[in-house]
Short mmCIF file of C-alpha atoms in Angstrom, two decimals:
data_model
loop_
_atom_site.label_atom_id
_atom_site.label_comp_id
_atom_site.label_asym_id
_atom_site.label_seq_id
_atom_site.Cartn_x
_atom_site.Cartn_y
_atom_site.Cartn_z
CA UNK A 36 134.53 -57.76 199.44
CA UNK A 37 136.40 -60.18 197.01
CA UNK A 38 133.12 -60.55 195.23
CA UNK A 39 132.54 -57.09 194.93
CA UNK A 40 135.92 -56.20 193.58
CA UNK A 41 136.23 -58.84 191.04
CA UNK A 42 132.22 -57.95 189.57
CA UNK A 43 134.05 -54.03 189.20
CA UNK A 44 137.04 -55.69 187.43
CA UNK A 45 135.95 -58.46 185.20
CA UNK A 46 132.17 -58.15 184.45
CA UNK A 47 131.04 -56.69 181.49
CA UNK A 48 127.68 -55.50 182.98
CA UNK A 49 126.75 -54.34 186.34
CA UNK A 50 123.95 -52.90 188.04
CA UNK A 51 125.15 -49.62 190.26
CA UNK A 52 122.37 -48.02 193.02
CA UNK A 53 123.40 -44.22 192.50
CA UNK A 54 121.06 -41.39 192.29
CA UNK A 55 120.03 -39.92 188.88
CA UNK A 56 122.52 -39.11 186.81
CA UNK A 57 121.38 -35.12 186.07
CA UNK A 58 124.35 -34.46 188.57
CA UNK A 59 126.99 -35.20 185.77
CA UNK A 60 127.95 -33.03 183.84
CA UNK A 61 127.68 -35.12 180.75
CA UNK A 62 124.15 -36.97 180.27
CA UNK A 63 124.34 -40.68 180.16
CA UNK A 64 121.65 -42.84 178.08
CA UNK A 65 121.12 -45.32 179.93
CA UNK A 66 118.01 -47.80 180.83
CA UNK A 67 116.62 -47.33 184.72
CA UNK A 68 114.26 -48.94 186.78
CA UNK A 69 113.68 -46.72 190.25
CA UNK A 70 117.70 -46.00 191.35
CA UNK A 71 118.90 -49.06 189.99
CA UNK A 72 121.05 -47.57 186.49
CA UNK A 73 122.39 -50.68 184.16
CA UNK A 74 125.54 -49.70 182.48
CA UNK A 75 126.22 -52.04 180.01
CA UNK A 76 130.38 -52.58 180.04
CA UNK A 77 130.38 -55.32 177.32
CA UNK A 78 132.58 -53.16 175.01
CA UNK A 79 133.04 -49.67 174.30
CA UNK A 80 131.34 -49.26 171.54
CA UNK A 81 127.99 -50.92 172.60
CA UNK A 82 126.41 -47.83 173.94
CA UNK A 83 126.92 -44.87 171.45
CA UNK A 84 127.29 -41.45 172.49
CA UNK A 85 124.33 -39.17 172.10
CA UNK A 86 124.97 -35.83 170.13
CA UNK A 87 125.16 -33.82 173.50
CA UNK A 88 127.77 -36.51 174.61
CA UNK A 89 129.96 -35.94 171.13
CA UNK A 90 129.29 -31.89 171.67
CA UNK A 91 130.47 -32.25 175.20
CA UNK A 92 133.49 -34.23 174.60
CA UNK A 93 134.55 -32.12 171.95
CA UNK A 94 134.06 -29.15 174.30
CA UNK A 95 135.78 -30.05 177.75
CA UNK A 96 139.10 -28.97 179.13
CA UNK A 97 141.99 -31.40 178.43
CA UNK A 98 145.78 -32.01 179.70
CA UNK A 99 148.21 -34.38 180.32
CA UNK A 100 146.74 -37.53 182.51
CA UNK A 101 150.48 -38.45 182.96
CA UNK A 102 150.99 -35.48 185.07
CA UNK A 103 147.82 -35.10 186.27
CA UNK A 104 147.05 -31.61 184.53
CA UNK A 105 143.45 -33.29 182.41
CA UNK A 106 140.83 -31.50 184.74
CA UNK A 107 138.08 -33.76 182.74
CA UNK A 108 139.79 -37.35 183.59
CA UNK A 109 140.80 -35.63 187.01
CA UNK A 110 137.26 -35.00 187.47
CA UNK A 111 135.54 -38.43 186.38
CA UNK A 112 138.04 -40.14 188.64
CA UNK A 113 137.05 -38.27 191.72
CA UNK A 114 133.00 -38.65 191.04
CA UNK A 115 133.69 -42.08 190.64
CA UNK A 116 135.57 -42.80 193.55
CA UNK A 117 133.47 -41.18 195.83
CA UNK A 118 130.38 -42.64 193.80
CA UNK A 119 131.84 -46.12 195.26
CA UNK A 120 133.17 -44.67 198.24
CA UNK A 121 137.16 -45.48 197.42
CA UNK A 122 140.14 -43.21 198.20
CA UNK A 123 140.27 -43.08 194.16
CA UNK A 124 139.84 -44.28 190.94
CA UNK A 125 141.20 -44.97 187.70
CA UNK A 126 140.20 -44.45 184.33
CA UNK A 127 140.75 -46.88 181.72
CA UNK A 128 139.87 -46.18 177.93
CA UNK A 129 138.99 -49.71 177.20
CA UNK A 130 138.30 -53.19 178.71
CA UNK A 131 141.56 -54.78 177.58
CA UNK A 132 143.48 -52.14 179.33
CA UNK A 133 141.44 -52.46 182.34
CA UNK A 134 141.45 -56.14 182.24
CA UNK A 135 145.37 -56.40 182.14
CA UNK A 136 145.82 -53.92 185.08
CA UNK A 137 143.25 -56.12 186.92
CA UNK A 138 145.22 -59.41 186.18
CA UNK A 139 148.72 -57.74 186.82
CA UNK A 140 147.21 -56.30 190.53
CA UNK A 141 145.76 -59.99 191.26
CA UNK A 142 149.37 -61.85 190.02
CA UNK A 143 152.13 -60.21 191.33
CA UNK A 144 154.85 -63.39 190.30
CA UNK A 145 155.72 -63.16 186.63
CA UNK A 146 155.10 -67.08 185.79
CA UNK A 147 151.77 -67.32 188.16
CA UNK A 148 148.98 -68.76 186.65
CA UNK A 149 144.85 -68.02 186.44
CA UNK A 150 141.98 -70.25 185.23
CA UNK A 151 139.62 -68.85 183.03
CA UNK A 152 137.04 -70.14 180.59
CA UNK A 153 137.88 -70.82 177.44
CA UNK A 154 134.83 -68.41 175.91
CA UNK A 155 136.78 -65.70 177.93
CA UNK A 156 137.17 -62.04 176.38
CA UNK A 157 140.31 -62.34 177.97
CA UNK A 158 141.37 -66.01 176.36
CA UNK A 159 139.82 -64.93 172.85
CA UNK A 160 140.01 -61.16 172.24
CA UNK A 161 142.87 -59.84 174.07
CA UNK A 162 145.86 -60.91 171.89
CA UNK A 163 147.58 -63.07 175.09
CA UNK A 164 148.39 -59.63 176.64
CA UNK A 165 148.28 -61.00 180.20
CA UNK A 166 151.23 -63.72 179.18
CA UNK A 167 153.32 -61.07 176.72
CA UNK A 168 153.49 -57.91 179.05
CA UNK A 169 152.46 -59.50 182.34
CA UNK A 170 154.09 -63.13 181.84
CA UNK A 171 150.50 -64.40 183.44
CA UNK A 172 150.13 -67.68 181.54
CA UNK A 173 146.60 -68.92 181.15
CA UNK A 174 145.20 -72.35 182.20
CA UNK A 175 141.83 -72.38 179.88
CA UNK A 176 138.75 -74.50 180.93
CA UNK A 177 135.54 -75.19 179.58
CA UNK A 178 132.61 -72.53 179.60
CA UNK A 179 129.45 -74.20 180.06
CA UNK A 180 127.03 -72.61 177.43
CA UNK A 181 125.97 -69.94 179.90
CA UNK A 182 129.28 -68.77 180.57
CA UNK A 183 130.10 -70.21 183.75
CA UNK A 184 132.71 -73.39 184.94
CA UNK A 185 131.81 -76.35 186.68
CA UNK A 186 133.21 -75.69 190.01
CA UNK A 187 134.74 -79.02 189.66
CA UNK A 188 136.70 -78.18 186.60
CA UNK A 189 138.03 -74.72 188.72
CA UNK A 190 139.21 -76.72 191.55
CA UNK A 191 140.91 -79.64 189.57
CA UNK A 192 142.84 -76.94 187.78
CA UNK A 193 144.64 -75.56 190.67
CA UNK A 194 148.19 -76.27 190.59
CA UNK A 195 149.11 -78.49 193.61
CA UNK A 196 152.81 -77.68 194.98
CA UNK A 197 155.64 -78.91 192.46
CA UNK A 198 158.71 -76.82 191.82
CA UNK A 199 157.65 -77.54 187.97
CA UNK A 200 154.07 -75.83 188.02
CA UNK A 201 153.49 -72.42 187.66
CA UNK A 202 151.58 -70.76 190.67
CA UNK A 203 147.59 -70.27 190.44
CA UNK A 204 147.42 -66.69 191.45
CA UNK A 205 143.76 -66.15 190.13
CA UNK A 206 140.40 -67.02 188.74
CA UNK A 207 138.90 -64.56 186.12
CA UNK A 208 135.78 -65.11 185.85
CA UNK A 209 133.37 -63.14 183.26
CA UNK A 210 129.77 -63.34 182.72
#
């Protein structure tokens, strides 16, 4: 679903149902309660890695991505994908990367617009990377102090039809 998609794009925490994670090959810290594993996506360096993470990753095979010859990224991609039941997946090294691929998928017309809120990783901490290599300009409106928009303010700042106005193509929403 739409909702689905845009919580794996744009949120910076989720909550996954997967079974334990002893069938990776690299352990993962991470807080559970019965099946229900919280990976916490705010940034990639809020959850360390553990000493048999950094003896791991210094360990495992590596390649070129670009040709598809890094068995390690080759493998993460596939146990995620089938972890979410996709035909694939991607990897990403950070949430600005990710974040621009999401915007660029979701606005195909260089010139489109999206609404987001104004206390928006993507507003404040991403350099205006969706409007210099995308050419996604930004129409910015307020965050209440929880993070969400009025729903009001989101449907006043849709772009009626006008030659003039750039197209709203989509609504990023974070939590």
């Amino acid at each position: 679903t739409l909702e689905r998609v845009l919580a794996l794009i744009f949120v910076k925490r989720i909550e996954i149902n997967v079974p334990r994670w002893s069938t990776l090959s690299m352990s993962i810290s991470v807080p559970t309660t019965h099946n229900n594993v919280i990976i916490d996506l705010r940034s990639d360096t809020v959850t360390l890695p553990t000493a048999a993470m950094r003896q791991r990753m210094s360990s495992c095979p590596v390649g070129d991505d670009v040709f598809g010859e890094d068995p390690t990224i080759n493998e993460l991609e596939t146990r995620v994908a089938k972890m979410f039941g996709k035909e694939s997946s991607l990897f990403f090294p950070s949430g600005t990367m990710s974040n621009l691929a999401a915007v660029m998928s979701w606005c195909g017309t260089r010139g489109s617009e999206m609404i987001l809120g104004d206390s928006s990783h993507i507003h404040l901490f991403e350099q205006a990377g969706t409007a210099q290599l995308a050419g996604v300009g930004s129409r910015v409106i307020p965050n209440k102090r929880d993070g969400t928009m009025y729903i009001d303010a989101v449907e006043a700042a849709i772009r009626g039809e006008n030659i003039h106005f750039p197209v709203t193509e989509l609504i990023a929403i974070e939590n």
